[in-house]
Short mmCIF file of C-alpha atoms and ligand atoms in Angstrom, two decimals:
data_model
loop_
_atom_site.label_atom_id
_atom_site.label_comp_id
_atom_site.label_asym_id
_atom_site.label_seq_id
_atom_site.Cartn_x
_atom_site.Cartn_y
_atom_site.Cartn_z
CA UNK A 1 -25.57 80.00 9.83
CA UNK A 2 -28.46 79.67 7.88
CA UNK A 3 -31.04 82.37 7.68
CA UNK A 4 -34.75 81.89 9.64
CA UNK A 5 -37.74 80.66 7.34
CA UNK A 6 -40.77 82.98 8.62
CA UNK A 7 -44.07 81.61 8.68
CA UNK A 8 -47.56 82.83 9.42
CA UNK A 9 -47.67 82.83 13.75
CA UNK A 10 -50.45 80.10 14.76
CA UNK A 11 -53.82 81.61 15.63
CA UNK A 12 -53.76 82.39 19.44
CA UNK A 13 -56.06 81.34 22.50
CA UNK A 14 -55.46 85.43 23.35
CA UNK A 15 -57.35 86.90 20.23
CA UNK A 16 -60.74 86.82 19.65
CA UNK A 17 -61.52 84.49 17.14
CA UNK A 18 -65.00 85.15 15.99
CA UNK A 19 -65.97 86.63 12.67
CA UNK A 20 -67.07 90.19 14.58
CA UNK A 21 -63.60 90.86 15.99
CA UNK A 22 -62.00 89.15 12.27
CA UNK A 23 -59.15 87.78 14.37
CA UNK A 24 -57.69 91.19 15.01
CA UNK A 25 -59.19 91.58 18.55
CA UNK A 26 -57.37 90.88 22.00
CA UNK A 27 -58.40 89.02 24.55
CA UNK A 28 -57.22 91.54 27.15
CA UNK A 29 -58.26 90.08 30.24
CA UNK A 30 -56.53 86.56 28.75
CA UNK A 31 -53.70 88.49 28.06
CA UNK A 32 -53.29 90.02 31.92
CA UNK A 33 -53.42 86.58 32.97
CA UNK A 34 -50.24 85.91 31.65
CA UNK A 35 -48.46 88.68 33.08
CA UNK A 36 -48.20 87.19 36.93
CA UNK A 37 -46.58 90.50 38.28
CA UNK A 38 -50.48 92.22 37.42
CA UNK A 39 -52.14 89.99 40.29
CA UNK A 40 -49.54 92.02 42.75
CA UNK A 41 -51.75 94.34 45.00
CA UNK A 42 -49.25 97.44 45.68
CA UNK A 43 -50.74 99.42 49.25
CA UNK A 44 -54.12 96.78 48.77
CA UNK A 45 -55.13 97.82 45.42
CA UNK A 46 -54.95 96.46 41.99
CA UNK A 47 -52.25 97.67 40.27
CA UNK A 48 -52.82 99.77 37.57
CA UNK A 49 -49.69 99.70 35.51
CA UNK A 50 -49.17 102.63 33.23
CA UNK A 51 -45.36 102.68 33.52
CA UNK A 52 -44.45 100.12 30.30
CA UNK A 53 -42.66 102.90 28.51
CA UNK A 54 -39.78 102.52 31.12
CA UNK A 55 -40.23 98.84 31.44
CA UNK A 56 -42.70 96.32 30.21
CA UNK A 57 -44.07 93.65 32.74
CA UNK A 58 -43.14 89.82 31.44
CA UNK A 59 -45.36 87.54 30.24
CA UNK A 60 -45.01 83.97 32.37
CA UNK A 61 -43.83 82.65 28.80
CA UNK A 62 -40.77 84.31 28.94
CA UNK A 63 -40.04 84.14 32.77
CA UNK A 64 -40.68 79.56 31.52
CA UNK A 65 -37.94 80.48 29.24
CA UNK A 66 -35.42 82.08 31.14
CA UNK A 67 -36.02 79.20 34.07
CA UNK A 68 -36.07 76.29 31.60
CA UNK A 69 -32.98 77.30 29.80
CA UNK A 70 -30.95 77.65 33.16
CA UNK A 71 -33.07 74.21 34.15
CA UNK A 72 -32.20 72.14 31.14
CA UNK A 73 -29.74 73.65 28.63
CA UNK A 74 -27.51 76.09 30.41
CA UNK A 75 -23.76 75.70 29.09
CA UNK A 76 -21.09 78.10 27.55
CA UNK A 77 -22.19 78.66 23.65
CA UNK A 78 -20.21 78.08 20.27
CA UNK A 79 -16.82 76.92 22.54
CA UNK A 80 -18.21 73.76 23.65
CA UNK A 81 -18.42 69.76 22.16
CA UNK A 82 -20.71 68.37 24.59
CA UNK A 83 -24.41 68.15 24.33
CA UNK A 84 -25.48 70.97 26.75
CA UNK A 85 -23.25 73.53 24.75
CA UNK A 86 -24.92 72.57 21.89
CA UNK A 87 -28.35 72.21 23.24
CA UNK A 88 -27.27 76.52 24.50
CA UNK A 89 -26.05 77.18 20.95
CA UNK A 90 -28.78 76.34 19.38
CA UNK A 91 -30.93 77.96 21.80
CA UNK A 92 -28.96 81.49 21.64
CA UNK A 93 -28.57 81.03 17.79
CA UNK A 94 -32.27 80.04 17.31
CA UNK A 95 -33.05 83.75 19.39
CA UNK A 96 -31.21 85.47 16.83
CA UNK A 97 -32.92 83.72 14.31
CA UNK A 98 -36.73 84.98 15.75
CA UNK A 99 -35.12 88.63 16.10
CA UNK A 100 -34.14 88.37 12.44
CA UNK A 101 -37.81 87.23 11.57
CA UNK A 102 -39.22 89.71 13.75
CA UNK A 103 -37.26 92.62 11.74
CA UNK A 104 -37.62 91.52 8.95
CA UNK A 105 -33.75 91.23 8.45
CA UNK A 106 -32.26 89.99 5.20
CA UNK A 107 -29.67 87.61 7.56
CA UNK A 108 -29.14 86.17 10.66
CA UNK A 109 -25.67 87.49 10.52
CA UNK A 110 -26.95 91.05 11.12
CA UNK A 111 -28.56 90.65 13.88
CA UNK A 112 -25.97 91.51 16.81
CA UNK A 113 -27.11 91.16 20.42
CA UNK A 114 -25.85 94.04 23.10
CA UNK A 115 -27.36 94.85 26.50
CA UNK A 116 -29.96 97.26 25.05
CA UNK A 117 -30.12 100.10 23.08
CA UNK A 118 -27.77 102.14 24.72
CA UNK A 119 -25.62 99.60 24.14
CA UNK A 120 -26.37 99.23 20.82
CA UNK A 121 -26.07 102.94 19.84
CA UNK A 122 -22.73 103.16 21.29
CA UNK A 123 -21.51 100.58 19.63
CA UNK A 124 -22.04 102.40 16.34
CA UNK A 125 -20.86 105.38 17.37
CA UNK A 126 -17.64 103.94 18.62
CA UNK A 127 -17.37 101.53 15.63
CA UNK A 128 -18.83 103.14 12.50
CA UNK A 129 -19.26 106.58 13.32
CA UNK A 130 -15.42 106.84 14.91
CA UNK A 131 -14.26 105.35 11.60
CA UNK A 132 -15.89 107.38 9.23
CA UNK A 133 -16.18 110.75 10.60
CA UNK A 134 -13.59 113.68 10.58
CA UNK A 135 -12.67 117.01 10.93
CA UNK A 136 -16.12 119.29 9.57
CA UNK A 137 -18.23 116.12 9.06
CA UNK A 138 -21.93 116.14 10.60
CA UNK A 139 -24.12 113.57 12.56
CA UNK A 140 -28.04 114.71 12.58
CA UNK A 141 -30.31 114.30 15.51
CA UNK A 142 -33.72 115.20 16.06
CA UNK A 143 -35.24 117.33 19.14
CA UNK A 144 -37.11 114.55 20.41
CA UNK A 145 -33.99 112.17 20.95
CA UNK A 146 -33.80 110.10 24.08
CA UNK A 147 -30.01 111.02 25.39
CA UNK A 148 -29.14 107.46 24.60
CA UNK A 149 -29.33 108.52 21.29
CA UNK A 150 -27.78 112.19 21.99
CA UNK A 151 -24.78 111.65 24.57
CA UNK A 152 -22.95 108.95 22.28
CA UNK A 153 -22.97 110.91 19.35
CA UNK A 154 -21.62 114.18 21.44
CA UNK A 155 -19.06 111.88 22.43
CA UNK A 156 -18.11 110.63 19.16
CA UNK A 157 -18.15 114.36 17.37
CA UNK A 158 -15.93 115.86 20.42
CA UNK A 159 -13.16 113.16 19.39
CA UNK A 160 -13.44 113.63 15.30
CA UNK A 161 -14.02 117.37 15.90
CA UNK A 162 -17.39 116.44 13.81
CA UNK A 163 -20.72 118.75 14.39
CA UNK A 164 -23.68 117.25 16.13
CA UNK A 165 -27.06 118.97 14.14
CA UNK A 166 -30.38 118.86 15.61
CA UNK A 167 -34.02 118.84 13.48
CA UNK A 168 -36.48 120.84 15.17
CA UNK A 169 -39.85 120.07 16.34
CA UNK A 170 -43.66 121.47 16.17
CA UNK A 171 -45.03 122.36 19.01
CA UNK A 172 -47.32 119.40 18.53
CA UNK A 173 -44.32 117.41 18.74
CA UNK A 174 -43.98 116.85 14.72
CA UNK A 175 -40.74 116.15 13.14
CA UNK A 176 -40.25 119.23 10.48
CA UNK A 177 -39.45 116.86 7.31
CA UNK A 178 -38.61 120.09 5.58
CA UNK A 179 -36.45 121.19 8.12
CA UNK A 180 -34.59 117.87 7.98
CA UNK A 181 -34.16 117.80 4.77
CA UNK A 182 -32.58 120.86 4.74
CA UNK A 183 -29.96 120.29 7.27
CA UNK A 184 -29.10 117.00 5.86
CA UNK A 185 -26.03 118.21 3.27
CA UNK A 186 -22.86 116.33 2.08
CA UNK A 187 -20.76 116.79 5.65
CA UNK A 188 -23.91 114.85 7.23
CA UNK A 189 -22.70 111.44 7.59
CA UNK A 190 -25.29 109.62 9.91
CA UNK A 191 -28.71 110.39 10.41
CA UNK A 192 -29.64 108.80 14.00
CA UNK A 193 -33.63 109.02 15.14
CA UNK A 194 -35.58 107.78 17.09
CA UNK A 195 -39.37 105.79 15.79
CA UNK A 196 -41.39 106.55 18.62
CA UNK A 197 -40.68 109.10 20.73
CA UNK A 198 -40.68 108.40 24.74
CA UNK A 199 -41.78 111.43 26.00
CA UNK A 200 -44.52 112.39 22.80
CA UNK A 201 -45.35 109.24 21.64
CA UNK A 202 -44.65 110.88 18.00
CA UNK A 203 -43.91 107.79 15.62
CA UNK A 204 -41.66 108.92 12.87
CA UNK A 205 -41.42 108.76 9.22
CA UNK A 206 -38.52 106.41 8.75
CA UNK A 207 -39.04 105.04 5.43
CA UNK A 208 -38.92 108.85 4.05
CA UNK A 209 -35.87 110.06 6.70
CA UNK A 210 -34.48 106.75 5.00
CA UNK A 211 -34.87 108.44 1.37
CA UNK A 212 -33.64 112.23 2.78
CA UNK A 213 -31.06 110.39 4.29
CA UNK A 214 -29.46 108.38 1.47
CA UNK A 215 -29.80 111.23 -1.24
CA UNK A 216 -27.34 112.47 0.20
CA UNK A 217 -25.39 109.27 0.89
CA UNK A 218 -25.97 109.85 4.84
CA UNK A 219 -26.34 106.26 6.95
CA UNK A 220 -29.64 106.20 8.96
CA UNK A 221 -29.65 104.73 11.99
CA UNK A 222 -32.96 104.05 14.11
CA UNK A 223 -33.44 103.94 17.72
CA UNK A 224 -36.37 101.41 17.96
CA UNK A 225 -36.69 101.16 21.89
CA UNK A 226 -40.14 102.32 22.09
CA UNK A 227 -41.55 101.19 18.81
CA UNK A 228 -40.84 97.38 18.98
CA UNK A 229 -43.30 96.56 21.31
CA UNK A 230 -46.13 98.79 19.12
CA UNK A 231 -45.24 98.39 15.50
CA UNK A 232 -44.56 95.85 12.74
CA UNK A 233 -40.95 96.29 12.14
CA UNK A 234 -39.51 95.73 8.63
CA UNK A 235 -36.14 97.10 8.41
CA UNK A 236 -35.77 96.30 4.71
CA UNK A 237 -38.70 97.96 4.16
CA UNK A 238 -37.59 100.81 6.02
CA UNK A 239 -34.34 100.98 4.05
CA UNK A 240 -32.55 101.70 7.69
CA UNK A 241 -28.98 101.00 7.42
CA UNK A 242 -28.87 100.26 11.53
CA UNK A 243 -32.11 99.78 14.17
CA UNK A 244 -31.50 99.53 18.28
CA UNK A 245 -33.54 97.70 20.51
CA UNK A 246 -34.20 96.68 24.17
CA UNK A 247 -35.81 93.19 25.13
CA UNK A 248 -37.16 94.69 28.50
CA UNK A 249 -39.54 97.07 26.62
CA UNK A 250 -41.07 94.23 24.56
CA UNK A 251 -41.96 92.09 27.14
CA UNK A 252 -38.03 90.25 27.42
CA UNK A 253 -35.78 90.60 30.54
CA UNK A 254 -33.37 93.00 31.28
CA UNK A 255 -29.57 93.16 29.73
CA UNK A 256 -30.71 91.57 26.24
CA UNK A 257 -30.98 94.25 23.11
CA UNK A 258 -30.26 94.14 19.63
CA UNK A 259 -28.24 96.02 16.99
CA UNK A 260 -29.36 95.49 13.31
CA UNK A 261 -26.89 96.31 10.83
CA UNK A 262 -26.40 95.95 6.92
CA UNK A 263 -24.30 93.40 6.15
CA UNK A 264 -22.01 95.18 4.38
CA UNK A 265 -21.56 98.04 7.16
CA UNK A 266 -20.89 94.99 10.31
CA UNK A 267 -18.17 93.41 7.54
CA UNK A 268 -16.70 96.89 7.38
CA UNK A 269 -16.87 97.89 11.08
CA UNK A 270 -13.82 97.49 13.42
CA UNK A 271 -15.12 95.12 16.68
CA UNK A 272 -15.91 96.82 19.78
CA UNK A 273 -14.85 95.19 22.33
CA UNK A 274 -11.99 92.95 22.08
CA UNK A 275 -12.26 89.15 24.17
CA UNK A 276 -13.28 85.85 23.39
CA UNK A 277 -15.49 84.56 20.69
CA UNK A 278 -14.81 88.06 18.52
CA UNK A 279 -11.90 86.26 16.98
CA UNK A 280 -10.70 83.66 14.33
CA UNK A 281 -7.47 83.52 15.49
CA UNK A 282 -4.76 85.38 17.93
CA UNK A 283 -1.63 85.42 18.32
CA UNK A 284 0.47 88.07 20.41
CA UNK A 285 2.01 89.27 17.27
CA UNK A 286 -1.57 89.20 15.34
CA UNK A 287 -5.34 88.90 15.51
CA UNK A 288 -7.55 87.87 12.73
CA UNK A 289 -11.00 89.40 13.71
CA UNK A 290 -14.34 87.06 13.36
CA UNK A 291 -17.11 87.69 11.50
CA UNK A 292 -20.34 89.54 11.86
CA UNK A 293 -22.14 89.29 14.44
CA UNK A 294 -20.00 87.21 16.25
CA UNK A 295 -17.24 90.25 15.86
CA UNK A 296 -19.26 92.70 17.91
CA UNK A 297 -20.06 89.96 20.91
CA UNK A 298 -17.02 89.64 22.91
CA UNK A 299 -16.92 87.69 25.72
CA UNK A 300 -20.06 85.48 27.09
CA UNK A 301 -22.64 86.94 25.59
CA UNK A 302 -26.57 87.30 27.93
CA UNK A 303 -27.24 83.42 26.70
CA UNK A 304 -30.53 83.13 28.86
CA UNK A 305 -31.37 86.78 28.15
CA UNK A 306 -31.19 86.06 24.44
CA UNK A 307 -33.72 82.93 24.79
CA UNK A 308 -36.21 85.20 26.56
CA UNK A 309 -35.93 87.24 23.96
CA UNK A 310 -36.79 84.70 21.76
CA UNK A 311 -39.61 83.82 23.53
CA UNK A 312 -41.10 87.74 24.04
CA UNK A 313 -41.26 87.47 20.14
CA UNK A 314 -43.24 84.35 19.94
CA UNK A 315 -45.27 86.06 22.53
CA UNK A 316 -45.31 89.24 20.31
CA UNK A 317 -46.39 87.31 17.41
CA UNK A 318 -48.90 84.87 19.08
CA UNK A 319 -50.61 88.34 19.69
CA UNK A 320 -49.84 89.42 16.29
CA UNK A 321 -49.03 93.02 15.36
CA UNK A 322 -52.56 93.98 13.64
CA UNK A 323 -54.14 92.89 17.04
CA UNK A 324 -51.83 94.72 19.53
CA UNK A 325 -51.59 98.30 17.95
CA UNK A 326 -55.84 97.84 17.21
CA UNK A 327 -55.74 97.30 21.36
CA UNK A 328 -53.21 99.61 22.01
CA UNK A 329 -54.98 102.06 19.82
CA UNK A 330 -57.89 102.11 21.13
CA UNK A 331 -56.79 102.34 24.70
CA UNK A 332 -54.84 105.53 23.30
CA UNK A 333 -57.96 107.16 21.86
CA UNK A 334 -59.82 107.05 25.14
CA UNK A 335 -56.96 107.80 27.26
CA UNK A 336 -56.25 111.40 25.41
CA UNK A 337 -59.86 111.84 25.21
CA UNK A 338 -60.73 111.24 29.26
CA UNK A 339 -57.61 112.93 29.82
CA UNK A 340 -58.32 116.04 28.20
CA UNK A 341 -61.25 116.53 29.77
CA UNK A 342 -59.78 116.89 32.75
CA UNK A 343 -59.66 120.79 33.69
CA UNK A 344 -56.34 122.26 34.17
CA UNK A 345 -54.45 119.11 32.51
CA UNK A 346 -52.57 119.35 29.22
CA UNK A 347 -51.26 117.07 26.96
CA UNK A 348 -47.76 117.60 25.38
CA UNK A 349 -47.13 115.33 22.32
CA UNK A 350 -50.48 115.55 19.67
CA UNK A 351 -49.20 114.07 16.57
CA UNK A 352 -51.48 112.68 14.54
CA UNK A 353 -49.03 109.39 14.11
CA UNK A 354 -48.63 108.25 18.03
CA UNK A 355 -47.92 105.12 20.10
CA UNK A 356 -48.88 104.27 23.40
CA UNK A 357 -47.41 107.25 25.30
CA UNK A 358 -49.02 109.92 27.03
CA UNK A 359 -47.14 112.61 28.66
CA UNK A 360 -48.84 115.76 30.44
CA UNK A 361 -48.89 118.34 33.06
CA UNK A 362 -51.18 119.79 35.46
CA UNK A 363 -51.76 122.84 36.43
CA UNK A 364 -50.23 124.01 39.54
CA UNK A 365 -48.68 120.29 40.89
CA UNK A 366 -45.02 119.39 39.84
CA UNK A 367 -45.15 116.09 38.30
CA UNK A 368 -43.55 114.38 40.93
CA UNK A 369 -46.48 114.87 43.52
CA UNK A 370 -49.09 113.08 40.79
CA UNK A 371 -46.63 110.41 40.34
CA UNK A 372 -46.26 109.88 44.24
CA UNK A 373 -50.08 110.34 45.17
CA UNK A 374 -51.29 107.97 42.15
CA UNK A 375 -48.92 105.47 43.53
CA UNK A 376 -50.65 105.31 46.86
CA UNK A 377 -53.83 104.26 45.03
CA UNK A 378 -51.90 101.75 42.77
CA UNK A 379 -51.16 103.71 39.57
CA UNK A 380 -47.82 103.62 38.73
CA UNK A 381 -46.76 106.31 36.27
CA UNK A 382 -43.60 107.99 35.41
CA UNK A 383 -42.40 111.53 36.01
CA UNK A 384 -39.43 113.72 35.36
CA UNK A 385 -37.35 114.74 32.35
CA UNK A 386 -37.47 110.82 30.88
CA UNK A 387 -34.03 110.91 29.83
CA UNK A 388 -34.89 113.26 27.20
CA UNK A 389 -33.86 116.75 28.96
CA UNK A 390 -33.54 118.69 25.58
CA UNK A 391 -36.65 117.91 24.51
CA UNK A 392 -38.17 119.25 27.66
CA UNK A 393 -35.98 122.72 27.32
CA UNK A 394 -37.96 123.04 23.56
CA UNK A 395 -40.95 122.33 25.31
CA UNK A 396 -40.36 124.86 27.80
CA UNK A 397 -41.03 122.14 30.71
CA UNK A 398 -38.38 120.70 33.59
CA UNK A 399 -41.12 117.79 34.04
CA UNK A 400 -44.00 115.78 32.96
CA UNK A 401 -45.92 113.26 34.02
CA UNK A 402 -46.30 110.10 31.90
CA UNK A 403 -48.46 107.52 31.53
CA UNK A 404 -47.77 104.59 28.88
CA UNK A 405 -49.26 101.56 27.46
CA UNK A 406 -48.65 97.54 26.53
CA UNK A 407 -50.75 94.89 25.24
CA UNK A 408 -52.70 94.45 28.56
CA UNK A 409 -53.40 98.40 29.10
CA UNK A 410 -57.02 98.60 29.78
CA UNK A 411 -59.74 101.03 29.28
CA UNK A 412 -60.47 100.35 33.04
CA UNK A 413 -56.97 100.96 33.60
CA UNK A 414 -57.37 104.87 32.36
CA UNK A 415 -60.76 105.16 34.59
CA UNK A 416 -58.00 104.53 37.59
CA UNK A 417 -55.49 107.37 36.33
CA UNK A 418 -58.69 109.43 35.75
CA UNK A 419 -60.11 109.11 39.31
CA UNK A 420 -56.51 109.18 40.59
CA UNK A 421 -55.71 112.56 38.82
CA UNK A 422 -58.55 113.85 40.29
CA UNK A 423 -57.87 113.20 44.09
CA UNK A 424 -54.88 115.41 42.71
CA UNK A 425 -56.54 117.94 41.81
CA UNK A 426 -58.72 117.92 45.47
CA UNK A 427 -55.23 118.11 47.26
CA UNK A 428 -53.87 120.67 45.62
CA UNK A 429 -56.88 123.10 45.27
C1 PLP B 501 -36.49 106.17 22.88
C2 PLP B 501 -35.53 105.44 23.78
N1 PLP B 501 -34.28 105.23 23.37
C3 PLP B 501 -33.39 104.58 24.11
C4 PLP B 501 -33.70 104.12 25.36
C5 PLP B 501 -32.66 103.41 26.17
O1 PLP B 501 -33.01 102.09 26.33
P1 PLP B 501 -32.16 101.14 27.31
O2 PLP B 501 -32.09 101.86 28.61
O3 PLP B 501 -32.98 99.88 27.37
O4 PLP B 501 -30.84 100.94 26.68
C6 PLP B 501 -34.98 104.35 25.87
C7 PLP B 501 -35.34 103.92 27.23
O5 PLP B 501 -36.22 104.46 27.84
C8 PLP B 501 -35.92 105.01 25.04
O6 PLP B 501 -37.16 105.25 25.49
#
């Protein structure tokens, strides 16, 4: 397999391309019109989509690429002689080979696809984790974890008799570095965090967890669902030894994620699942395991998944990084600022390093009445625990209310939630 050249992304038609914008700046309302599902008109009003954290909407690039690979080039991959099997080989191979651009990865080979990150995490837990942990030895958490990145690891220390260790927060929602540090010690085997939190919007230090980590000759692993659609991603940069990510949060379908592993850790790993295409050869007395990645992909893998995929990162990087997280950004800024203002509203997650998430609560209305009135003018928002119940315990909260942002988030967008929150407010006074 050879490895993916990387070249600079060709300017866009969705960027500003004057010298007053220097190429960094969207073209928002461009970029809306390429998300089809934002023309819907939910109860007769625009939609006003602040829900991407959960899910992103899908550009009609990748919805082309789904339809034209089931149009022209669907066949079974890497089993096949004929030309359509090929033509779906290299299709599902060349996906791998615009994730492994898109993190940076040193090869193609490390790049395993799974249905998400949930996926993904297990899969080192019930691979590496299962294999290297025992009796005494510690995995380290953080507060903020997503239970995707909690319940596997419980699982996995319950079986080794291993301890699960948790680094605590700020009340601003701030990993303590110090505090991590501290609890990483030579029992700690794997380090697993998250890089942007769902619930704060807190975007970690990996690059220096990375350093804590491996001092101490602890693996880091880094669950990436809610920073690939914000940040540039460079996992050698990072130093990461593993990184988890879901397609349908950067703009890809559904059932299509990614594990990134060292090299040397996938060639160590036992597979699994066991199936086709994970093997060189079987016999019932013996099987000879394949190679990484193609180990940890039993069965038929998500081919057309995979090529949307592909093309959410040529979407991604049409945009280009700089551009997005300047957007992003700036839609950020005003949305804490408007929302603040708001009497009686409070913001829960104020690090000074966040992406694209804002969660909050308001005084006297449980956060599933905001989320069901802003629906019926067209806001769609999130609210409950987000999958992150712990966090909410340290917090003190059951609930919030969260709104969250993409590449088409508008300022106009966070007018709507304003004007919406305050209809709230009327009710319930
Ligand atoms: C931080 C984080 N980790 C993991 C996940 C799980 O992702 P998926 O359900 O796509 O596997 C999510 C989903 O919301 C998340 O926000």
């Amino acid at each position: 397999m050879t490895d993916v050249q990387t070249s600079a992304p060709a300017p866009s038609p969705l960027r500003h391309a004057d010298a007053e914008h220097k190429n960094a700046c969207l073209d928002v309302e461009r970029v809306r019109q390429e998300f089809p599902i934002l023309r819907e008109m939910p109860y007769g009003k625009p939609l006003v989509y602040l829900d991407s954290a959960a899910t992103s909407q899908k550009p009609q690039a990748v919805i082309d690429a789904i339809s034209g690979f089931y149009s022209r080039d669907n066949a079974n991959v890497h089993r096949g002689v004929h030309y359509l099997s090929e033509r779906a080989t290299e299709a599902y191979e060349g996906a791998r080979a615009k994730v492994q651009g898109f993190l940076n990865a040193a090869h193609a080979q490390e790049i395993v696809f799974t249905r998400g990150t949930t996926e993904a995490i297990n899969l080192v837990a019930q691979t590496y984790a299962r294999t290297h942990l025992g009796e005494g030895d510690e995995v380290l958490i953080t507060a903020m974890e997503h239970h995707s990145n909690i319940v596997p690891w419980q699982m996995v220390c319950a079986e080794r008799g291993a301890r699960l260790r948790v680094a605590p927060i700020n009340d601003a929602g701030e990993l303590l570095l110090d505090e991590l540090e501290r609890l990483v010690g030579p029992r700690t085997k794997l380090v697993a965090v998250t890089h942007v939190s769902n619930v704060l919007g807190t975007v970690n230090p990996i690059r220096r967890i990375t350093e804590i980590a491996h001092a101490r000759g602890a693996r880091v692993l880094v669950d990436g669902a809610q920073a690939a659609p914000h940040l540039d991603i460079d996992v050698q940069a990072m130093g990461c030894d593993f990184y988890a990510l879901s397609g349908h949060k950067m703009y890809g379908p559904t059932g299509i994620g990614v594990l990134y592993g060292r090299s040397e850790l996938l060639e160590e790993m036992p597979p699994y699942q066991g199936g086709g295409d994970m093997i060189a050869s079987v016999s019932f007395e013996e099987t000879v395991y394949n190679t990484p990645p193609y180990k940890f992909e039993a069965g038929t893998p998500n081919l057309a998944g995979a090529v949307g995929l592909g093309a959410a990162i040529d979407f991604l990087d049409g945009l280009g990084h700089e551009a997005i997280a300047a957007h992003e950004h700036d839609v950020l800024a005003y949305g804490m600022r408007a929302l603040s203002a708001l009497p009686g509203l409070r913001l829960i997650g104020n690090a000074p390093a966040k992406a694209s998430v804002m969660s909050f609560v308001l005084d006297g209305v449980h956060p599933h009445d905001i989320g069901t009135i802003l629906d019926r003018h067209g806001v769609a928002i999130r609210s409950g625990h987000h999958c992150a119940q712990p966090l909410l315990s340290r917090l003190g909260l059951a609930a919030t209310a969260r709104a969250s942002l993409a590449c088409y988030s508008t300022r106009q967008d966070i007018d709507a939630l304003v004007a919406g929150l305050e209809t709230v407010q009327e009710a319930f006074r």
